[in-house]
Short mmCIF file of C-alpha atoms in Angstrom, two decimals:
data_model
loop_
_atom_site.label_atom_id
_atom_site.label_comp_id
_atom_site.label_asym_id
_atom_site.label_seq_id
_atom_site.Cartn_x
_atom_site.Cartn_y
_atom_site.Cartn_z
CA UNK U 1 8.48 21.30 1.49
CA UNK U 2 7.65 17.66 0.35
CA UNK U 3 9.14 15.58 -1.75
CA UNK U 4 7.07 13.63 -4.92
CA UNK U 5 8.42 10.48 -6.67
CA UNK U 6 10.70 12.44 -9.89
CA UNK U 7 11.35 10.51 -13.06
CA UNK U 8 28.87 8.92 -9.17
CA UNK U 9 31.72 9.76 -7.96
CA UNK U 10 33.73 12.13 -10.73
CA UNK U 11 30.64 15.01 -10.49
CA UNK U 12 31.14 14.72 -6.59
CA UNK U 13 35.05 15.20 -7.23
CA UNK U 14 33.97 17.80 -10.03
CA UNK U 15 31.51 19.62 -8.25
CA UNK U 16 33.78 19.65 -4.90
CA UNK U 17 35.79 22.22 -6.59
CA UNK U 18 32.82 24.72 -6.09
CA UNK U 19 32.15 24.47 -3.07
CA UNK U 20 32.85 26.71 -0.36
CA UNK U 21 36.08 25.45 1.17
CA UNK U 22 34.37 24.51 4.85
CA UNK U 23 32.50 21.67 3.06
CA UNK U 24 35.55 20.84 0.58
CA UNK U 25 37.69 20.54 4.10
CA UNK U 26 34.79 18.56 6.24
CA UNK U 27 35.64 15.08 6.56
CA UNK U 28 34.69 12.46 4.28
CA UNK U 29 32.59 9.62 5.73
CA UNK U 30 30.19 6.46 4.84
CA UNK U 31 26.40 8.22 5.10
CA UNK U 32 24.72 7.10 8.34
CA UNK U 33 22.47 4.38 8.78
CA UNK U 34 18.83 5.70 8.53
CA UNK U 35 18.17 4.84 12.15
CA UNK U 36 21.45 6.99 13.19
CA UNK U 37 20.59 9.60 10.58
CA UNK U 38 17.45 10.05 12.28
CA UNK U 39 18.63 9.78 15.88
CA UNK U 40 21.11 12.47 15.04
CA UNK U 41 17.54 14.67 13.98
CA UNK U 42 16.24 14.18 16.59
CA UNK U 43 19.66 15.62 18.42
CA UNK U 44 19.18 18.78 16.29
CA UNK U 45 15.53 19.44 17.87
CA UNK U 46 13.70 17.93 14.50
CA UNK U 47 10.65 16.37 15.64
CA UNK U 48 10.62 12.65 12.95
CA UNK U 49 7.06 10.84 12.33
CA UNK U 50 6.44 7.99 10.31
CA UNK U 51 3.09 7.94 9.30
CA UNK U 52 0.27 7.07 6.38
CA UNK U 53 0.25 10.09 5.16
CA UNK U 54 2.40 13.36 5.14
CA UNK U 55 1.18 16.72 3.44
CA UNK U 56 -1.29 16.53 0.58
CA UNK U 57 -2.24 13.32 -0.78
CA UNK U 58 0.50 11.71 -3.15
CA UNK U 59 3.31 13.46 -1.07
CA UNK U 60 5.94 10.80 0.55
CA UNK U 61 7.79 13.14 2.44
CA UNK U 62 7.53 16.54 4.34
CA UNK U 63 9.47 19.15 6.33
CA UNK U 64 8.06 22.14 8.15
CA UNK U 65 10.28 24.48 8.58
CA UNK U 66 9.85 26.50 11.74
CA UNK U 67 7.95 23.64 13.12
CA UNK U 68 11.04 21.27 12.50
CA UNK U 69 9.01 18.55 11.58
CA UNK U 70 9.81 16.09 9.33
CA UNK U 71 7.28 13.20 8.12
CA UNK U 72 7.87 10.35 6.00
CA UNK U 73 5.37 7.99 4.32
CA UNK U 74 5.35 4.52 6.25
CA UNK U 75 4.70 2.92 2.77
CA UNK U 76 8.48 3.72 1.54
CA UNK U 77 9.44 1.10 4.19
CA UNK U 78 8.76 -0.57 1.14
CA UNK U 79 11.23 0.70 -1.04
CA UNK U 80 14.43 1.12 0.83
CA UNK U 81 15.92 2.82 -2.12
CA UNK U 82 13.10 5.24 -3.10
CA UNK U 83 13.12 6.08 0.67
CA UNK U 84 16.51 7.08 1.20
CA UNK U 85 16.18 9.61 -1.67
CA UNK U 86 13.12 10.83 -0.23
CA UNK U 87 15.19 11.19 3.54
CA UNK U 88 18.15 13.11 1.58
CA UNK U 89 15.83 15.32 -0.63
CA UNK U 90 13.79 16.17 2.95
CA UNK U 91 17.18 16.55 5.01
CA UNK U 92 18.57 18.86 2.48
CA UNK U 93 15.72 21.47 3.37
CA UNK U 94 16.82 21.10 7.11
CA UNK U 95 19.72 22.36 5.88
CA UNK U 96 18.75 25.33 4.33
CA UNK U 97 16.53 25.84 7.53
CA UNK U 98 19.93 25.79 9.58
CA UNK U 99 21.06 28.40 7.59
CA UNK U 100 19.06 31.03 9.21
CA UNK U 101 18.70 28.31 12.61
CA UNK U 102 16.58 26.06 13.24
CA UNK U 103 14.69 28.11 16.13
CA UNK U 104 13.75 30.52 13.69
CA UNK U 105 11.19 30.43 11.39
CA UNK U 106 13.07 30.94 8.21
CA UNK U 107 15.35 29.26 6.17
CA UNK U 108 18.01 30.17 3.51
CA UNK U 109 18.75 28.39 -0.02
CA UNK U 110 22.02 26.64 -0.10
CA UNK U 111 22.77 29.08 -2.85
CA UNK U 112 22.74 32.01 -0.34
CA UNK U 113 24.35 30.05 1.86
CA UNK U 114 27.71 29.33 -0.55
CA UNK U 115 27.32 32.59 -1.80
CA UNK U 116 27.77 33.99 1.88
CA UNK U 117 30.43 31.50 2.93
CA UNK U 118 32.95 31.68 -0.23
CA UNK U 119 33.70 33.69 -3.67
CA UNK U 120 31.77 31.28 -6.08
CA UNK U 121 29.81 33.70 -8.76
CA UNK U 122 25.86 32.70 -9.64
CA UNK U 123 27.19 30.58 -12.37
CA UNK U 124 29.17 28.22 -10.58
CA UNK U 125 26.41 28.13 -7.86
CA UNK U 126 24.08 27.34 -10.64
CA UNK U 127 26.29 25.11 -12.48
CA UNK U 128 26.84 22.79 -9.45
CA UNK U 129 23.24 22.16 -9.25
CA UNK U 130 22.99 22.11 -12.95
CA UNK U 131 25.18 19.17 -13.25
CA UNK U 132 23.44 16.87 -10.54
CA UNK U 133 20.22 17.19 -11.91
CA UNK U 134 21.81 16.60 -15.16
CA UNK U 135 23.25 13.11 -13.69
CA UNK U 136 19.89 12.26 -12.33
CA UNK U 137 18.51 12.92 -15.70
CA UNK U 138 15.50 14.72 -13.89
CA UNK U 139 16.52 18.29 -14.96
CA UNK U 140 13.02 18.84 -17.03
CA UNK U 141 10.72 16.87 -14.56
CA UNK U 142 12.34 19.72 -11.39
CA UNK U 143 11.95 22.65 -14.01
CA UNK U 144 7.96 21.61 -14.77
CA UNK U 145 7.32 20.82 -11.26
CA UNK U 146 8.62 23.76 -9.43
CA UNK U 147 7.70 25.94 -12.35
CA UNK U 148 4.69 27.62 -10.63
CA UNK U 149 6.58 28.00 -7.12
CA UNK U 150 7.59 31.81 -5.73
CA UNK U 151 11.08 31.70 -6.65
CA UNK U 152 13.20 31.52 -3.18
CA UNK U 153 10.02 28.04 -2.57
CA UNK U 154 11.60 26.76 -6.12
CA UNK U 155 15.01 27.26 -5.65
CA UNK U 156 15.22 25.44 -2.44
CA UNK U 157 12.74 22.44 -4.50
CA UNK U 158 15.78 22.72 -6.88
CA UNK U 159 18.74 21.85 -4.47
CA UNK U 160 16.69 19.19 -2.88
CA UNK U 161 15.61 17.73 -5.89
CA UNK U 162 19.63 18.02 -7.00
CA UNK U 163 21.16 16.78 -4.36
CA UNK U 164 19.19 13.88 -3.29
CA UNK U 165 21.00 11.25 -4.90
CA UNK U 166 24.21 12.05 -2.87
CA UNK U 167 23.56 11.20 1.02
CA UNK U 168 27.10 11.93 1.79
CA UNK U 169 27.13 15.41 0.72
CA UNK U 170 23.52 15.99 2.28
CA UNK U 171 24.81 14.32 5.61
CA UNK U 172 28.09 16.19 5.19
CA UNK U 173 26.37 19.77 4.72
CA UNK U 174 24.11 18.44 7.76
CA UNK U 175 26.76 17.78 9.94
CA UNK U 176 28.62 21.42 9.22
CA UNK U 177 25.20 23.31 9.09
CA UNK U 178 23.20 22.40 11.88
CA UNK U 179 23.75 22.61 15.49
CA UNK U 180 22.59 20.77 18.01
CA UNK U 181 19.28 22.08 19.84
CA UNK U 182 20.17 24.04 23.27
CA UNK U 183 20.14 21.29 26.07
CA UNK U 184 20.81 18.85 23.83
CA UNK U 185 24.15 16.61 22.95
CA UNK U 186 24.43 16.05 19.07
CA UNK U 187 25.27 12.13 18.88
#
């Protein structure tokens, strides 16, 4: 899944009330550093490049799932900003590859994943999405861009692209979805 360039705190407190009560209950915490973000990656058995290119041309990010690979663009070291939404959009599909684990070759949507862990209906899933891509203002821009994907490839594009501009939920649903790699201590 890669991530291409796309066009506050009362929807976090709103859209805390749907969510599954594990991630309501997980501690709140400053996001990592990026250096520490990626260290703790690493940790989880996620292999992290920085190089020219990653994917197809014009794509600044990318995560392999079942590879657990993740690549970002060395030109974002220009644009500290751009870049951490590009880290959070790519970290939120290792979390829906934790889902199903990381040593296997599938991954889950978050959707599933709430749906399996609590009694929120489609709606609310929906809606919670819904109202970060709403605050990002980039609602149309995901819908036209992951328009032509099968529909489990857009729906993951979807909670990436929503969830992107809020590392401490990403890190959060990091730190209570993925496990450490065998042999391995998680920092």
């Amino acid at each position: 899944m890669g991530w291409r360039r796309s066009g506050g705190w009362l929807l976090a407190a709103g859209a805390a009330l749907l969510m599954p009560a594990a991630l309501r209950a997980a501690p709140q915490a400053e996001p990592l550093p990026e250096a520490e973000l990626l260290e703790q990656l690493r940790g989880l058995g996620v292999a992290v490049e920085i190089r020219p290119q990653c994917g197809a041309p014009g794509q600044l990010a990318v995560y392999n799932m079942g590879a657990n690979w993740l690549c970002l663009n060395q030109g974002l070291s220009r644009r500290p900003a751009e870049r951490n939404t590009v880290l959070h959009h790519e970290l939120v599909h290792v979390v829906q590859d934790c889902l199903d684990g990381l040593e296997t070759p599938t991954s889950s949507t978050l959707a599933e994943g709430f749906r399996r862990n609590g009694s929120l209906s489609r709606d609310q899933i929906n809606g919670f999405f819904l109202r970060y891509l709403q605050r990002q203002n980039n609602l149309q821009q995901v819908v036209a861009s992951t328009a032509l994907l099968p529909q489990d490839s857009r729906q993951r594009e979807i909670e990436a692209y929503a969830l992107q501009s809020d590392p401490a939920l990403v890190q959060r649903l990091l730190l209570l979805s993925c496990r450490p790699a065998a042999g391995r201590r998680q920092p």
